[in-house]
mmCIF file of C-alpha atoms in Angstrom:
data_model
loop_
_atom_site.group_PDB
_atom_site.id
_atom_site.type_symbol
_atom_site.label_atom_id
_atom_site.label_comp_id
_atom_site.label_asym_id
_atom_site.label_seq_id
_atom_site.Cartn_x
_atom_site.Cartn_y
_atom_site.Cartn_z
ATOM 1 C CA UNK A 1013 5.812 194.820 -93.990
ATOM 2 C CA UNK A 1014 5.439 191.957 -96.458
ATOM 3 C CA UNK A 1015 8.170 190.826 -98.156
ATOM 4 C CA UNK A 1016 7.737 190.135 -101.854
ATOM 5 C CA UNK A 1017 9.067 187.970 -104.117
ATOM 6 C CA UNK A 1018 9.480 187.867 -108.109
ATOM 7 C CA UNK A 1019 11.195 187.236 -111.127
ATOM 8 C CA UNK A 1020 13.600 190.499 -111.153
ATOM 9 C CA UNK A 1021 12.847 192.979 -114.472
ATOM 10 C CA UNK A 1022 15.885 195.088 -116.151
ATOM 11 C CA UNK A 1023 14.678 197.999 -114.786
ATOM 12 C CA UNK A 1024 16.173 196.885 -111.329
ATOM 13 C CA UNK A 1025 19.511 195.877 -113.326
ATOM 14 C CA UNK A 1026 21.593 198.934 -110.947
ATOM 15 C CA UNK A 1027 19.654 198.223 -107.474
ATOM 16 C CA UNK A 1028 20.832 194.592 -108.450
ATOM 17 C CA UNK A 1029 24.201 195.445 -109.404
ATOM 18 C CA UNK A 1030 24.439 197.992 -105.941
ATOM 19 C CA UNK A 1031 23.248 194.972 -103.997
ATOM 20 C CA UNK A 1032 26.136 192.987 -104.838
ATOM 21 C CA UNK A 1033 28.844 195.631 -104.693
ATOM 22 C CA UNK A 1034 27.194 196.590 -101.258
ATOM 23 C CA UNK A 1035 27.136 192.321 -100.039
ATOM 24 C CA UNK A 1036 31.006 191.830 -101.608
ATOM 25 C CA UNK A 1037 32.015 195.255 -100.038
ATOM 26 C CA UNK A 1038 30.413 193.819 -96.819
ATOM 27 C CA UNK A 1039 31.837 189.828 -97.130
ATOM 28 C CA UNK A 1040 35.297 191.957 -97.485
ATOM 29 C CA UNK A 1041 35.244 193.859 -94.577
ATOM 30 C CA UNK A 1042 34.662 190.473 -92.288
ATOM 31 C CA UNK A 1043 37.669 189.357 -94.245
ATOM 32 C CA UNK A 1044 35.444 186.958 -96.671
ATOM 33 C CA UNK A 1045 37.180 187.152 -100.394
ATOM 34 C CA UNK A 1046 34.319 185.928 -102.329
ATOM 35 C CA UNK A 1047 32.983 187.600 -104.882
ATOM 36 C CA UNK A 1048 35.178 190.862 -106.432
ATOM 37 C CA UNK A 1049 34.690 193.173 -109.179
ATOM 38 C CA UNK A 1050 34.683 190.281 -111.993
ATOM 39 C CA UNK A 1051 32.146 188.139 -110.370
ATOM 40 C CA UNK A 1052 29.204 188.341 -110.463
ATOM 41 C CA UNK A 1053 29.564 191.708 -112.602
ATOM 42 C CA UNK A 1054 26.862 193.829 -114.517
ATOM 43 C CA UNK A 1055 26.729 191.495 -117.291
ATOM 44 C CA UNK A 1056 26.197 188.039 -115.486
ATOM 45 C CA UNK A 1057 23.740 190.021 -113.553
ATOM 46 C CA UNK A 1058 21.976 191.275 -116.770
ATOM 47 C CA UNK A 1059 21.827 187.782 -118.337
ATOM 48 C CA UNK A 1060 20.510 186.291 -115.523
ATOM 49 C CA UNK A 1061 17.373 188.807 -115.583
ATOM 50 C CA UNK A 1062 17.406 188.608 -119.180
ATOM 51 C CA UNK A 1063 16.729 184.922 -119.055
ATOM 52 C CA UNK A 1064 14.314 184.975 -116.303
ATOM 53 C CA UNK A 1065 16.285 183.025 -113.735
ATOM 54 C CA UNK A 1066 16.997 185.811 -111.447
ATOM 55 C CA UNK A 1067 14.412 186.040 -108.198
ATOM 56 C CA UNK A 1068 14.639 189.400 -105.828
ATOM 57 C CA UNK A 1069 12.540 190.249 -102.648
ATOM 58 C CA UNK A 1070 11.537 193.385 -101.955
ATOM 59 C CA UNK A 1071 10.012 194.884 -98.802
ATOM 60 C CA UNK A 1072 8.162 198.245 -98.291
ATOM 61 C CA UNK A 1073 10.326 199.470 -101.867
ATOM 62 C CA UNK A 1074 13.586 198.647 -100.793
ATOM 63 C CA UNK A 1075 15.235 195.594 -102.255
ATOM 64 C CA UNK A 1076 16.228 193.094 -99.934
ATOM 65 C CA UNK A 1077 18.309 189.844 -101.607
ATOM 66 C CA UNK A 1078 18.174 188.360 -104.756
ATOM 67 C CA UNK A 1079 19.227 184.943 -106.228
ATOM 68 C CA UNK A 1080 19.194 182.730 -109.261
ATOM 69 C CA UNK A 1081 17.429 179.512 -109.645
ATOM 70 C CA UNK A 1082 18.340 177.863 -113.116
ATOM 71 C CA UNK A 1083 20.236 174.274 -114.327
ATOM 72 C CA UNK A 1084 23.443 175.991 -115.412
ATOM 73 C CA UNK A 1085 26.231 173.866 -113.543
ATOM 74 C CA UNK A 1086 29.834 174.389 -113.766
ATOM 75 C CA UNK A 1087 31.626 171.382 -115.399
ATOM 76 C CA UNK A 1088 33.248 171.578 -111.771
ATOM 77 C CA UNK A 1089 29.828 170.200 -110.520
ATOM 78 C CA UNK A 1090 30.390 166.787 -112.228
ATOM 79 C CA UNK A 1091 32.431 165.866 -109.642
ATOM 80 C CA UNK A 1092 29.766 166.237 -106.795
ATOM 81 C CA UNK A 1093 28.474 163.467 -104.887
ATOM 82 C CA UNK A 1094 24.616 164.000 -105.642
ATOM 83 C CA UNK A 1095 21.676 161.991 -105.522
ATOM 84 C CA UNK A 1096 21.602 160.452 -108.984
ATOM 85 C CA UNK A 1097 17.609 160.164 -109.058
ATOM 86 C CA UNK A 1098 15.513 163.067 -109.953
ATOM 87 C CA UNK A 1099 15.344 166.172 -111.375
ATOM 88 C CA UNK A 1100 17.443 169.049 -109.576
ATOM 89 C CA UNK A 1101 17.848 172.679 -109.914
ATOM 90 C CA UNK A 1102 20.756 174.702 -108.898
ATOM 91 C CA UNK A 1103 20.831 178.361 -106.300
ATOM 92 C CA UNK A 1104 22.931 180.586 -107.327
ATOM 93 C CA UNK A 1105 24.489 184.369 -106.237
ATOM 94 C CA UNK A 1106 22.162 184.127 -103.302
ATOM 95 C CA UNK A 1107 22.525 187.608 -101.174
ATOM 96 C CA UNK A 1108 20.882 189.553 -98.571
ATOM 97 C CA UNK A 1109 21.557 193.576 -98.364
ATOM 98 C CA UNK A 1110 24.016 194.129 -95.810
ATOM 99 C CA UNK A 1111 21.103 195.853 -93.668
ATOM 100 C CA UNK A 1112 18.663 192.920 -93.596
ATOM 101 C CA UNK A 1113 21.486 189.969 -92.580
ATOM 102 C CA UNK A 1114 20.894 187.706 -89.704
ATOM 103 C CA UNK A 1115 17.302 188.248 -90.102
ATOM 104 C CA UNK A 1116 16.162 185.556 -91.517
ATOM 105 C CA UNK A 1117 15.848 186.714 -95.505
ATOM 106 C CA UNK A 1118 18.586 184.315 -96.856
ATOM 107 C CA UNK A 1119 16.374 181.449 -94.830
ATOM 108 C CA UNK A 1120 13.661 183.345 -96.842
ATOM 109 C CA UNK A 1121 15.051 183.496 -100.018
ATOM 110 C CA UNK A 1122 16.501 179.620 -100.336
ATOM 111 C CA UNK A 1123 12.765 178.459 -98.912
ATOM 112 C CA UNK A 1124 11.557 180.589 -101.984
ATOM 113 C CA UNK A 1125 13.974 178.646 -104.555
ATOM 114 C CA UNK A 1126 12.475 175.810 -102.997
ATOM 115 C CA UNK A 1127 9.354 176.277 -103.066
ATOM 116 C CA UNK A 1128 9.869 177.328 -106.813
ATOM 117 C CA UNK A 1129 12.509 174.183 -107.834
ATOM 118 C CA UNK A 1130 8.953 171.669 -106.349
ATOM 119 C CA UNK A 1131 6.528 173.467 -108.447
ATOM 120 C CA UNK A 1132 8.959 173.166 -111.746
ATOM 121 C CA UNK A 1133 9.084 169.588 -110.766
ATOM 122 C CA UNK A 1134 12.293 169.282 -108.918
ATOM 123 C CA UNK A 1135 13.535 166.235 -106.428
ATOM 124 C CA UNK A 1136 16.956 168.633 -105.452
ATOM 125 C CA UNK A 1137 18.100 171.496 -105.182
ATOM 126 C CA UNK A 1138 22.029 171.955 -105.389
ATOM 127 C CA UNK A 1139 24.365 174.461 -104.915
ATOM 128 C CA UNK A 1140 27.947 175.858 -103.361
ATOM 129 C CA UNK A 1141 28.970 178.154 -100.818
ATOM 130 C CA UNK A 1142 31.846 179.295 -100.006
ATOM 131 C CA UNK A 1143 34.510 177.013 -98.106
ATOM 132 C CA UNK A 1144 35.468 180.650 -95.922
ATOM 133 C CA UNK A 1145 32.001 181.549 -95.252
ATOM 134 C CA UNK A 1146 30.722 180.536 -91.905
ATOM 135 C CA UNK A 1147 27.404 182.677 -92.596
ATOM 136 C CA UNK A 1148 25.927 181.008 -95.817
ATOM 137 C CA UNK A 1149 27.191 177.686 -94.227
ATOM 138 C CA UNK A 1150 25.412 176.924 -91.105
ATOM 139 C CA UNK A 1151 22.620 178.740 -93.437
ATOM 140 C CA UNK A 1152 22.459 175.757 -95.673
ATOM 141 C CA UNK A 1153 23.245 173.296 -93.167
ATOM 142 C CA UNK A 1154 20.526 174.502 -90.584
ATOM 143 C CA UNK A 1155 18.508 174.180 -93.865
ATOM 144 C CA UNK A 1156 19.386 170.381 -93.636
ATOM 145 C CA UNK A 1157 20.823 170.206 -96.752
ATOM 146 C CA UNK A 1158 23.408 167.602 -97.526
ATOM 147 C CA UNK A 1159 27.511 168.100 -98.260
ATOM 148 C CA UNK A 1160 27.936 166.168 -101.699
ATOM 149 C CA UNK A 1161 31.486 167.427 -101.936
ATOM 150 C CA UNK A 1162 33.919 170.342 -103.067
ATOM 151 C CA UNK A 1163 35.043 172.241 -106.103
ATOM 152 C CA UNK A 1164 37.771 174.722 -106.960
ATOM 153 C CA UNK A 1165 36.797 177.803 -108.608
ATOM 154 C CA UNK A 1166 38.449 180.633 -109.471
ATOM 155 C CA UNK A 1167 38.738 182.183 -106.004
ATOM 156 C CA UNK A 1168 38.775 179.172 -103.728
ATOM 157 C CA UNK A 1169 37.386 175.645 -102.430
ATOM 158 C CA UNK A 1170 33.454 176.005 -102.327
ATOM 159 C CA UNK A 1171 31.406 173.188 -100.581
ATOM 160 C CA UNK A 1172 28.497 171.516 -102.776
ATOM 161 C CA UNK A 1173 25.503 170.961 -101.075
ATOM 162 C CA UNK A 1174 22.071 169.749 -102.280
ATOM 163 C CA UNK A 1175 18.567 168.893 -100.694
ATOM 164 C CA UNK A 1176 15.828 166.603 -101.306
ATOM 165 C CA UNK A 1177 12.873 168.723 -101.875
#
């Protein structure tokens, strides 16, 4: 059972899109309001395999959780309290199927970005989770990464954390 990594291709564009209608449906049941039906949708989704930022795992055929790895930072992220040396990359949309959580795939997937962020030449990488979402955050902060602050976005206050690589 190895579990795979890659650059996701369009022809996974509706197992993508069904992962994150099955993770929101799933954050909505335990009564986390993160993501909905505008965000991320089909088309954020097909830009971010378009321009070759979006990473998936897959294991024996099935897909397991996909993220994106790019510099694209809300305006929102000015405010953060990073590091101000180095280069830094940011994770985004970071999900596990529903049927794979709590074992250890997210842990996979953000030492993946890592590992990916150090070979493009990155000191940090950044990103926010979810002020309501006790799951991704002891995630991140078992990952020892640090709280540089928080942002309002459309659906609530998300932390910002980043990590020297």
């Amino acid at each position: 059972n190895d579990l795979i990594f890659s650059p996701a291709s369009p022809e996974l564009l509706d197992d993508i899109c069904a992962l994150y209608q099955d993770v929101t449906a799933h954050l909505n049941s335990m009564g986390i309001i993160q993501w909905d039906d505008e965000y991320p949708n089909r088309e954020i989704l097909s830009e971010d395999i378009a321009s070759g930022s979006m990473y998936v795992s897959i294991m024996d055929g099935r897909l397991i959780s996909a993220y994106v790895l790019n510099d694209d930072s809300d305006i929102e992220y000015e405010t953060g309290n990073w590091d101000t040396g180095g280069k830094s990359l940011i994770l985004h949309r970071l999900c596990t199927h529903p049927d794979f959580q709590g074992q250890g795939f997210g842990r996979k997937s953000v030492l993946d970005a890592e590992k990916r962020a150090r070979e493009l030449g990155c000191d940090y990488l950044r990103l926010d989770a979810f002020e309501k979402n006790p799951i991704s955050l002891g995630l991140y902060k078992s990952m020892e990464y640090r709280n540089a602050g928080s942002v309002t976005f459309r659906m609530s206050t998300f932390y910002l954390f980043e990590k020297k690589l």
